[in-house]
Amino acid sequence: DGGITQSPKYLFRKEGQNVTLSCEQNLNHDAMYWYRQDPGQGLRLIYYSQIVNDFQKGDIAEGYSVSREKKESFPLTVTSAQKNPTAFYLCASSISTGEVYEQYFGPGTRLTVT
Amino acid sequence: AQSVTQLGSHVSVSEGALVLLRCNYSSSVPPYLFWYVQYPNQGLQLLLKYTSAATLVKGINGFEAEFKKSETSFHLTKPSAHMSDAAEYFCAVSETGTASKLTFGTGTRLQVTL
């Protein structure tokens, strides 16, 4: 079955540690995205990548880093510089359907930092 | 810059009643508009999308939305609510020419009561 997988579902870390969230897709999509979701704030874009070896900052990139070495994979690292890392993180991917880039989402990773 | 406003963070309806979730957008160019649904601790699922082909868009699970340019609105409706419709709903906008970037509203949580 084609889709997007994120692992793990729940992740716990101590403050000051870097942590990497996994996102893999087998949809053959060119573009991939990372969002952060907090209660009452909707989804906010962290980083996105339209092709391999290239990515752009979103609206809240500070304290995060990404890589795109393979088309299928787009891991997100939450660094110790991120002041409030506890949140629900969603990965998405998209392919152009004509001019429209509808996005497909993974199941998410809930990160708790204490 | 594009933006989305969802009026009402919480909406409660009785089972069998009309569902109306409001979305207003701001965009400097013709927009593409989307409605997504999110069940607890899951990713987002696309309900429907507006891509300028037709102003009344039908989606999955009996939902539909009407694009009204004069009101800059894209409200989501369903004639008869079902208990399984209880979830959080997000409206999103994408501008033509900025391929890939979605801006999300803050979401509306729909409660369905007996």
Coordinates of N, CA and C in Angstrom, one line a residue:
Chain A
D1 N 0.8 -1.2 0.0 CA 0.0 0.0 0.0 C 0.9 1.2 0.0
G2 N 0.5 2.2 -0.8 CA 1.3 3.5 -0.9 C 0.8 4.4 0.3
G3 N 1.8 5.1 0.8 CA 1.5 6.1 1.8 C 2.7 6.7 2.4
I4 N 2.4 7.4 3.5 CA 3.5 8.1 4.3 C 3.6 7.5 5.7
T5 N 4.8 7.1 6.1 CA 5.0 6.6 7.4 C 5.8 7.5 8.2
Q6 N 5.4 7.7 9.5 CA 6.2 8.5 10.4 C 6.5 7.6 11.6
S7 N 7.7 7.7 12.1 CA 8.0 6.9 13.3 C 9.0 7.7 14.2
P8 N 8.8 7.4 15.5 CA 7.8 6.7 16.1 C 6.5 7.5 16.3
K9 N 5.4 6.8 16.8 CA 4.2 7.5 17.0 C 4.3 8.5 18.2
Y10 N 5.0 8.1 19.2 CA 5.2 8.9 20.4 C 6.7 8.9 20.7
L11 N 7.3 10.0 21.1 CA 8.7 10.2 21.4 C 8.9 11.1 22.6
F12 N 9.7 10.6 23.5 CA 10.0 11.4 24.7 C 11.5 11.7 24.8
R13 N 11.8 12.9 25.1 CA 13.2 13.3 25.2 C 13.4 14.3 26.3
K14 N 14.7 14.3 26.8 CA 15.0 15.2 27.8 C 15.5 16.6 27.2
E15 N 15.2 17.6 27.9 CA 15.6 19.0 27.4 C 17.1 19.0 27.1
G16 N 17.5 19.6 26.0 CA 18.9 19.8 25.7 C 19.4 18.7 24.7
Q17 N 18.5 17.7 24.4 CA 18.9 16.7 23.5 C 18.3 17.0 22.1
N18 N 19.1 16.7 21.1 CA 18.6 16.7 19.7 C 17.8 15.4 19.5
V19 N 16.8 15.5 18.6 CA 16.0 14.3 18.3 C 15.6 14.4 16.8
T20 N 15.6 13.2 16.2 CA 15.3 13.2 14.7 C 14.0 12.4 14.5
L21 N 13.1 13.0 13.8 CA 11.8 12.4 13.4 C 11.9 11.9 12.0
S22 N 11.4 10.6 11.8 CA 11.5 10.0 10.5 C 10.2 10.2 9.7
C23 N 10.4 10.4 8.4 CA 9.3 10.5 7.5 C 9.7 9.8 6.2
E24 N 8.9 8.8 5.8 CA 9.2 8.1 4.5 C 7.9 8.0 3.7
Q25 N 8.0 8.1 2.4 CA 6.9 8.0 1.5 C 7.2 7.1 0.3
N26 N 6.2 6.3 -0.1 CA 6.4 5.5 -1.3 C 5.4 5.8 -2.3
L27 N 5.0 7.1 -2.4 CA 4.0 7.6 -3.3 C 4.7 8.2 -4.6
N28 N 6.0 8.2 -4.6 CA 6.8 8.8 -5.7 C 6.5 10.3 -5.8
H29 N 6.2 10.9 -4.7 CA 6.0 12.3 -4.7 C 7.3 13.1 -4.7
D30 N 7.3 14.2 -5.4 CA 8.5 15.0 -5.5 C 8.7 15.9 -4.2
A31 N 7.6 16.5 -3.8 CA 7.7 17.5 -2.7 C 7.3 16.8 -1.3
M32 N 8.0 17.3 -0.3 CA 7.7 16.8 1.1 C 7.8 18.0 2.0
Y33 N 7.0 17.9 3.1 CA 6.8 19.0 4.1 C 6.8 18.5 5.5
W34 N 7.2 19.4 6.4 CA 7.1 19.2 7.8 C 6.2 20.4 8.4
Y35 N 5.3 20.0 9.2 CA 4.4 20.9 9.9 C 4.5 20.6 11.4
R36 N 4.2 21.6 12.2 CA 4.1 21.5 13.6 C 2.6 21.9 13.9
Q37 N 2.0 21.1 14.8 CA 0.6 21.4 15.2 C 0.6 21.6 16.7
D38 N 0.0 22.7 17.2 CA -0.2 23.0 18.6 C -1.7 23.3 18.7
P39 N -2.2 23.0 19.9 CA -3.7 23.2 20.1 C -4.1 24.7 19.8
G40 N -5.1 24.8 19.0 CA -5.6 26.1 18.8 C -4.9 27.0 17.7
Q41 N -3.8 26.4 17.2 CA -2.9 27.2 16.3 C -2.9 26.6 14.9
G42 N -3.6 25.5 14.6 CA -3.6 25.0 13.3 C -2.2 24.4 13.0
L43 N -1.9 24.3 11.7 CA -0.6 23.7 11.3 C 0.3 24.8 10.8
R44 N 1.5 24.8 11.2 CA 2.5 25.8 10.8 C 3.7 25.1 10.1
L45 N 4.1 25.6 9.0 CA 5.1 25.0 8.1 C 6.5 25.2 8.7
I46 N 7.2 24.1 8.8 CA 8.6 24.2 9.3 C 9.6 24.3 8.2
Y47 N 9.6 23.3 7.3 CA 10.5 23.2 6.2 C 9.7 22.5 5.1
Y48 N 10.1 22.7 3.8 CA 9.6 21.9 2.7 C 10.7 21.7 1.7
S49 N 10.5 20.7 0.9 CA 11.5 20.3 -0.1 C 10.8 19.9 -1.4
Q50 N 11.1 20.5 -2.5 CA 10.5 20.2 -3.8 C 11.2 19.2 -4.6
I51 N 12.5 19.1 -4.3 CA 13.4 18.1 -5.1 C 14.5 17.6 -4.1
V52 N 15.1 16.5 -4.5 CA 16.1 16.0 -3.7 C 17.3 17.0 -3.6
N53 N 17.9 17.0 -2.4 CA 19.1 17.9 -2.1 C 18.7 19.3 -2.2
D54 N 17.5 19.7 -2.0 CA 17.1 21.1 -1.9 C 15.9 21.2 -1.0
F55 N 15.9 22.2 -0.1 CA 14.8 22.5 0.8 C 14.8 23.9 1.2
Q56 N 13.6 24.4 1.6 CA 13.4 25.8 2.0 C 12.8 25.9 3.4
K57 N 13.1 27.0 4.0 CA 12.5 27.3 5.3 C 11.1 27.6 5.2
G58 N 10.3 27.2 6.1 CA 8.9 27.6 6.2 C 8.8 28.8 7.2
D59 N 7.7 28.8 7.8 CA 7.4 30.0 8.7 C 8.0 29.9 10.1
I60 N 8.4 28.7 10.5 CA 8.9 28.5 11.9 C 10.1 27.6 11.9
A61 N 11.1 27.9 11.1 CA 12.2 27.0 10.9 C 13.3 27.0 12.0
E62 N 13.3 28.1 12.8 CA 14.3 28.2 13.8 C 14.3 27.1 14.8
G63 N 15.5 26.5 15.0 CA 15.6 25.4 16.0 C 15.3 24.0 15.3
Y64 N 15.1 24.0 14.0 CA 14.9 22.7 13.3 C 15.9 22.6 12.2
S65 N 16.2 21.4 11.7 CA 17.0 21.2 10.5 C 16.4 19.9 9.8
V66 N 16.7 19.9 8.5 CA 16.2 18.8 7.7 C 17.3 18.4 6.7
S67 N 17.1 17.2 6.0 CA 17.9 16.8 4.9 C 17.0 16.1 3.9
R68 N 17.4 16.1 2.7 CA 16.6 15.4 1.6 C 17.6 14.7 0.7
E69 N 18.2 13.6 1.1 CA 19.2 12.9 0.4 C 18.5 11.9 -0.6
K70 N 17.3 11.5 -0.3 CA 16.6 10.6 -1.1 C 15.2 11.1 -1.4
K71 N 14.6 10.8 -2.5 CA 13.2 11.2 -2.8 C 12.2 10.7 -1.8
E72 N 12.5 9.5 -1.2 CA 11.5 8.9 -0.3 C 11.5 9.4 1.1
S73 N 12.6 10.1 1.5 CA 12.9 10.4 2.9 C 13.1 11.8 3.2
F74 N 12.6 12.3 4.3 CA 12.7 13.7 4.6 C 12.7 13.8 6.2
P75 N 13.8 13.5 6.8 CA 13.9 13.5 8.3 C 14.0 14.9 8.8
L76 N 13.4 15.1 10.0 CA 13.4 16.4 10.7 C 14.1 16.2 12.0
T77 N 15.1 17.1 12.2 CA 15.8 17.1 13.5 C 15.4 18.3 14.3
V78 N 14.9 18.0 15.5 CA 14.5 19.1 16.5 C 15.8 19.3 17.4
T79 N 16.4 20.4 17.3 CA 17.6 20.7 18.0 C 17.3 21.3 19.4
S80 N 18.4 21.3 20.2 CA 18.2 21.9 21.5 C 18.0 23.4 21.5
A81 N 18.1 24.0 20.3 CA 17.9 25.4 20.2 C 16.4 25.7 20.1
Q82 N 15.6 24.7 19.8 CA 14.1 24.9 19.7 C 13.6 25.1 21.1
K83 N 13.0 26.3 21.4 CA 12.7 26.7 22.7 C 11.5 25.9 23.3
N84 N 10.6 25.5 22.5 CA 9.4 24.9 22.9 C 9.1 23.7 22.0
P85 N 9.8 22.6 22.1 CA 9.7 21.5 21.1 C 8.5 20.6 21.2
T86 N 7.9 20.6 22.4 CA 6.8 19.7 22.6 C 5.6 20.0 21.7
A87 N 5.2 19.1 20.8 CA 4.2 19.4 19.9 C 3.9 18.1 19.1
F88 N 2.9 18.2 18.2 CA 2.5 17.1 17.3 C 3.1 17.5 15.9
Y89 N 3.9 16.6 15.4 CA 4.6 16.9 14.1 C 4.1 16.0 13.0
L90 N 3.7 16.7 11.9 CA 3.1 16.1 10.8 C 4.0 16.2 9.5
C91 N 4.2 15.1 8.8 CA 4.9 15.1 7.6 C 3.9 15.0 6.4
A92 N 4.1 15.6 5.3 CA 3.2 15.5 4.2 C 4.0 15.4 2.9
S93 N 3.4 15.0 1.8 CA 4.0 15.0 0.5 C 3.0 15.4 -0.5
S94 N 3.5 15.8 -1.7 CA 2.6 16.2 -2.7 C 3.1 15.9 -4.1
I95 N 2.2 15.8 -5.1 CA 2.6 15.7 -6.5 C 1.6 16.6 -7.2
S96 N 2.1 17.2 -8.2 CA 1.3 18.2 -9.0 C 0.1 17.4 -9.7
T97 N -1.1 17.9 -9.5 CA -2.2 17.4 -10.3 C -2.6 18.6 -11.1
G98 N -2.1 18.7 -12.3 CA -2.2 20.0 -13.1 C -1.5 21.1 -12.3
E99 N -2.2 22.1 -11.9 CA -1.5 23.2 -11.2 C -1.6 23.0 -9.7
V100 N -2.4 22.0 -9.2 CA -2.8 22.0 -7.8 C -1.9 21.0 -7.1
Y101 N -1.3 21.4 -6.0 CA -0.4 20.5 -5.2 C -1.2 20.1 -4.0
E102 N -2.1 19.1 -4.1 CA -2.7 18.7 -2.8 C -1.8 17.9 -2.1
Q103 N -1.8 18.0 -0.8 CA -0.9 17.3 0.1 C -1.5 16.1 0.8
Y104 N -0.7 15.1 1.0 CA -1.1 13.9 1.7 C -0.3 13.8 3.0
F105 N -0.9 13.4 4.0 CA -0.3 13.5 5.3 C 0.0 12.1 5.9
G106 N 1.1 12.1 6.7 CA 1.4 10.9 7.5 C 0.6 11.0 8.8
P107 N 0.7 9.9 9.7 CA -0.1 9.8 10.9 C 0.4 10.7 12.0
G108 N 1.6 11.3 11.9 CA 2.1 12.2 12.9 C 3.0 11.5 14.0
T109 N 3.9 12.3 14.6 CA 4.7 12.0 15.7 C 4.4 13.0 16.8
R110 N 4.1 12.5 18.0 CA 3.9 13.4 19.2 C 5.1 13.4 20.0
L111 N 5.8 14.5 20.0 CA 7.1 14.7 20.7 C 6.8 15.4 22.0
T112 N 7.3 14.8 23.1 CA 7.3 15.4 24.4 C 8.7 15.6 25.0
V113 N 9.0 16.8 25.3 CA 10.3 17.1 25.8 C 10.2 17.6 27.3
T114 N 10.9 17.0 28.2 CA 10.8 17.4 29.6 C 12.1 17.8 30.2
Chain B
A1 N 0.2 38.3 0.8 CA 0.3 37.1 1.5 C -1.1 36.4 1.7
Q2 N -1.1 35.1 1.7 CA -2.4 34.4 1.8 C -2.7 34.1 3.3
S3 N -3.9 34.1 3.6 CA -4.3 33.7 5.0 C -5.7 33.1 5.0
V4 N -6.0 32.4 6.1 CA -7.3 31.8 6.2 C -7.8 32.0 7.6
T5 N -9.1 32.4 7.7 CA -9.8 32.6 9.0 C -10.9 31.6 9.1
Q6 N -10.9 30.8 10.2 CA -12.0 29.9 10.4 C -12.8 30.4 11.6
L7 N -14.0 30.8 11.4 CA -14.9 31.4 12.5 C -15.4 30.3 13.3
G8 N -15.2 30.3 14.6 CA -15.7 29.3 15.5 C -14.7 28.2 15.7
S9 N -14.0 28.1 16.9 CA -13.1 27.1 17.1 C -13.8 25.8 17.5
H10 N -15.0 25.9 18.0 CA -15.8 24.7 18.3 C -17.3 24.9 17.8
V11 N -17.8 23.9 17.2 CA -19.2 23.9 16.7 C -19.8 22.6 17.2
S12 N -21.0 22.7 17.7 CA -21.8 21.6 18.2 C -23.1 21.5 17.4
V13 N -23.4 20.3 16.9 CA -24.7 20.1 16.2 C -25.3 18.8 16.7
S14 N -26.6 18.6 16.5 CA -27.2 17.4 16.8 C -27.1 16.4 15.6
E15 N -27.1 15.1 15.9 CA -27.1 14.2 14.9 C -28.3 14.4 13.9
G16 N -28.0 14.4 12.6 CA -29.1 14.7 11.7 C -29.3 16.1 11.3
A17 N -28.6 17.0 12.0 CA -28.7 18.5 11.7 C -27.7 18.9 10.7
L18 N -27.9 20.1 10.1 CA -27.0 20.7 9.1 C -25.7 21.0 9.8
V19 N -24.6 20.7 9.1 CA -23.3 21.1 9.5 C -22.8 22.3 8.6
L20 N -22.4 23.4 9.3 CA -21.8 24.5 8.5 C -20.6 25.0 9.2
L21 N -19.5 24.8 8.6 CA -18.2 25.3 9.1 C -17.7 26.4 8.2
R22 N -17.3 27.5 8.8 CA -17.0 28.7 8.0 C -15.5 28.9 7.8
C23 N -15.2 29.3 6.6 CA -13.8 29.6 6.2 C -13.8 30.8 5.3
N24 N -13.0 31.8 5.6 CA -12.8 33.0 4.8 C -11.3 33.1 4.5
Y25 N -11.0 33.5 3.3 CA -9.6 33.5 2.9 C -9.2 34.9 2.4
S26 N -7.9 35.1 2.4 CA -7.3 36.3 1.8 C -6.2 35.9 0.8
S27 N -6.3 36.3 -0.4 CA -5.3 36.0 -1.4 C -5.2 37.0 -2.4
S28 N -4.0 37.3 -2.8 CA -3.7 38.4 -3.8 C -3.9 37.9 -5.2
V29 N -4.0 36.6 -5.4 CA -4.2 35.9 -6.7 C -5.3 34.9 -6.6
P30 N -5.8 34.4 -7.7 CA -6.8 33.3 -7.6 C -6.3 32.2 -6.8
P31 N -7.1 31.8 -5.7 CA -6.6 30.8 -4.8 C -7.0 29.4 -5.2
Y32 N -6.3 28.4 -4.6 CA -6.8 27.1 -4.5 C -7.2 26.9 -3.1
L33 N -8.3 26.2 -2.8 CA -8.8 26.0 -1.5 C -9.1 24.6 -1.1
F34 N -8.8 24.2 0.1 CA -8.9 22.8 0.5 C -9.6 22.8 1.9
W35 N -10.3 21.7 2.1 CA -10.8 21.3 3.4 C -10.2 19.9 3.8
Y36 N -9.6 19.9 5.0 CA -9.1 18.6 5.5 C -9.8 18.3 6.8
V37 N -9.8 17.0 7.1 CA -10.4 16.5 8.4 C -9.3 15.8 9.2
Q38 N -9.3 15.9 10.5 CA -8.4 15.2 11.3 C -9.1 14.6 12.5
Y39 N -8.9 13.3 12.6 CA -9.4 12.5 13.8 C -8.4 12.5 14.8
P40 N -8.7 12.3 16.1 CA -7.8 12.4 17.2 C -6.5 11.6 17.0
N41 N -5.4 12.3 17.2 CA -4.0 11.7 17.1 C -3.8 11.0 15.8
Q42 N -4.3 11.6 14.7 CA -4.1 11.1 13.4 C -3.6 12.2 12.5
G43 N -3.2 11.9 11.3 CA -2.9 12.9 10.3 C -4.1 13.5 9.6
L44 N -3.9 14.4 8.6 CA -5.0 15.0 8.0 C -5.4 14.3 6.7
Q45 N -6.7 14.3 6.5 CA -7.3 13.6 5.3 C -8.0 14.7 4.4
L46 N -7.7 14.7 3.1 CA -8.4 15.6 2.2 C -9.8 15.3 2.1
L47 N -10.7 16.3 2.4 CA -12.1 16.2 2.2 C -12.5 16.6 0.7
L48 N -12.0 17.8 0.3 CA -12.4 18.3 -1.0 C -11.4 19.5 -1.3
K49 N -11.5 19.9 -2.6 CA -10.6 21.0 -3.0 C -11.3 21.8 -4.1
Y50 N -11.0 23.1 -4.1 CA -11.5 24.0 -5.1 C -10.3 24.4 -6.0
T51 N -10.5 24.2 -7.3 CA -9.4 24.5 -8.3 C -9.9 25.3 -9.4
S52 N -11.0 26.0 -9.3 CA -11.5 27.0 -10.2 C -12.4 26.3 -11.3
A53 N -12.5 25.0 -11.3 CA -13.3 24.3 -12.3 C -14.8 24.5 -12.1
A54 N -15.2 24.5 -10.8 CA -16.6 24.6 -10.5 C -16.7 25.3 -9.1
T55 N -17.7 26.1 -8.9 CA -17.7 26.8 -7.6 C -18.3 26.0 -6.5
L56 N -19.1 25.0 -6.8 CA -19.7 24.1 -5.8 C -18.9 22.8 -5.9
V57 N -18.2 22.4 -4.8 CA -17.3 21.3 -4.9 C -17.9 20.2 -3.9
K58 N -18.0 19.0 -4.4 CA -18.4 17.9 -3.6 C -17.2 17.0 -3.2
G59 N -17.2 16.6 -1.9 CA -16.1 15.8 -1.4 C -16.6 14.5 -0.9
I60 N -15.7 13.9 0.0 CA -16.1 12.6 0.5 C -17.0 12.7 1.7
N61 N -17.6 11.6 2.1 CA -18.4 11.6 3.3 C -19.6 12.5 3.3
G62 N -20.1 12.9 2.1 CA -21.3 13.8 2.0 C -21.0 15.3 2.2
F63 N -19.8 15.7 2.3 CA -19.5 17.1 2.5 C -19.4 17.8 1.1
E64 N -19.7 19.1 1.2 CA -19.5 20.0 0.0 C -19.2 21.4 0.5
A65 N -18.6 22.1 -0.5 CA -18.2 23.5 -0.2 C -18.5 24.4 -1.4
E66 N -18.8 25.6 -1.1 CA -19.1 26.5 -2.2 C -18.1 27.7 -2.2
F67 N -17.4 27.9 -3.3 CA -16.5 29.1 -3.4 C -17.3 30.3 -3.8
K68 N -17.2 31.3 -3.0 CA -17.9 32.6 -3.3 C -16.8 33.7 -3.3
K69 N -16.4 34.1 -4.5 CA -15.4 35.1 -4.6 C -15.8 36.4 -4.0
S70 N -17.0 36.8 -4.2 CA -17.5 38.1 -3.7 C -17.4 38.2 -2.2
E71 N -17.5 37.1 -1.5 CA -17.5 37.0 -0.1 C -16.1 36.5 0.4
T72 N -15.3 36.1 -0.4 CA -14.0 35.5 -0.1 C -14.2 34.3 0.9
S73 N -15.2 33.5 0.6 CA -15.5 32.4 1.5 C -15.5 31.1 0.8
F74 N -15.4 30.0 1.6 CA -15.3 28.7 1.2 C -15.9 27.8 2.3
H75 N -17.1 28.0 2.6 CA -17.7 27.3 3.8 C -18.0 25.8 3.5
L76 N -17.8 25.0 4.5 CA -18.1 23.6 4.4 C -19.4 23.2 4.9
T77 N -20.2 22.4 4.2 CA -21.5 22.0 4.7 C -21.7 20.5 4.5
K78 N -22.7 20.0 5.3 CA -23.2 18.6 5.2 C -24.6 18.7 5.6
P79 N -25.5 18.2 4.8 CA -27.0 18.3 5.1 C -27.4 17.6 6.5
S80 N -26.8 16.5 6.8 CA -27.2 15.7 8.0 C -26.0 15.2 8.7
A81 N -25.7 15.6 9.9 CA -24.5 15.2 10.6 C -24.7 13.8 11.1
H82 N -23.5 13.1 11.2 CA -23.5 11.8 11.7 C -22.5 11.8 12.8
M83 N -22.6 10.9 13.8 CA -21.7 10.8 14.9 C -20.3 10.7 14.4
S84 N -20.1 10.0 13.4 CA -18.7 9.7 12.9 C -18.1 11.0 12.3
D85 N -18.8 12.1 12.1 CA -18.3 13.3 11.6 C -17.5 14.1 12.7
A86 N -17.6 13.7 13.9 CA -16.9 14.4 15.0 C -15.4 14.4 14.8
A87 N -14.8 15.5 14.6 CA -13.4 15.6 14.3 C -13.0 17.1 14.2
E88 N -11.8 17.3 13.9 CA -11.3 18.7 13.7 C -11.2 18.9 12.2
Y89 N -11.6 20.1 11.7 CA -11.7 20.4 10.3 C -10.8 21.6 10.1
F90 N -10.0 21.5 9.0 CA -9.1 22.6 8.7 C -9.3 23.1 7.3
C91 N -9.4 24.4 7.1 CA -9.5 25.0 5.8 C -8.0 25.5 5.4
A92 N -7.7 25.4 4.2 CA -6.3 25.8 3.7 C -6.4 26.4 2.4
V93 N -5.4 27.3 2.1 CA -5.4 28.1 0.9 C -4.0 27.9 0.3
S94 N -4.0 27.8 -1.0 CA -2.7 27.8 -1.8 C -2.8 28.8 -2.9
E95 N -1.8 29.6 -3.1 CA -1.9 30.6 -4.2 C -1.3 30.0 -5.5
T96 N -1.9 30.2 -6.6 CA -1.3 29.8 -7.9 C 0.1 30.5 -8.0
G97 N 1.0 29.7 -8.5 CA 2.3 30.2 -8.7 C 3.2 30.0 -7.5
T98 N 2.7 29.6 -6.3 CA 3.6 29.3 -5.2 C 3.6 27.9 -4.9
A99 N 3.4 27.1 -5.9 CA 3.3 25.6 -5.8 C 3.8 25.0 -4.6
S100 N 3.0 24.3 -3.9 CA 3.3 23.5 -2.7 C 3.0 24.2 -1.4
K101 N 2.9 25.5 -1.3 CA 2.7 26.1 0.0 C 1.3 26.2 0.4
L102 N 0.9 25.5 1.4 CA -0.5 25.7 2.0 C -0.4 26.5 3.2
T103 N -1.4 27.4 3.4 CA -1.6 28.1 4.6 C -2.9 27.6 5.3
F104 N -2.8 27.1 6.5 CA -3.9 26.5 7.2 C -4.6 27.5 8.1
G105 N -5.9 27.3 8.3 CA -6.6 28.0 9.4 C -6.4 27.3 10.7
T106 N -6.9 27.9 11.8 CA -6.6 27.3 13.1 C -7.5 26.2 13.5
G107 N -8.4 25.8 12.6 CA -9.2 24.6 12.8 C -10.6 24.9 13.5
T108 N -11.5 24.0 13.2 CA -12.8 24.0 13.9 C -13.1 22.6 14.4
R109 N -13.3 22.5 15.7 CA -13.7 21.1 16.2 C -15.2 20.9 16.2
L110 N -15.6 19.9 15.5 CA -17.0 19.6 15.4 C -17.4 18.5 16.4
Q111 N -18.4 18.9 17.2 CA -19.0 17.9 18.1 C -20.4 17.5 17.6
V112 N -20.7 16.3 17.6 CA -22.0 15.8 17.2 C -22.7 15.1 18.4
T113 N -23.9 15.6 18.7 CA -24.6 15.1 19.9 C -25.8 14.3 19.5
L114 N -26.2 13.4 20.4 CA -27.4 12.6 20.1 C -28.7 13.5 20.3

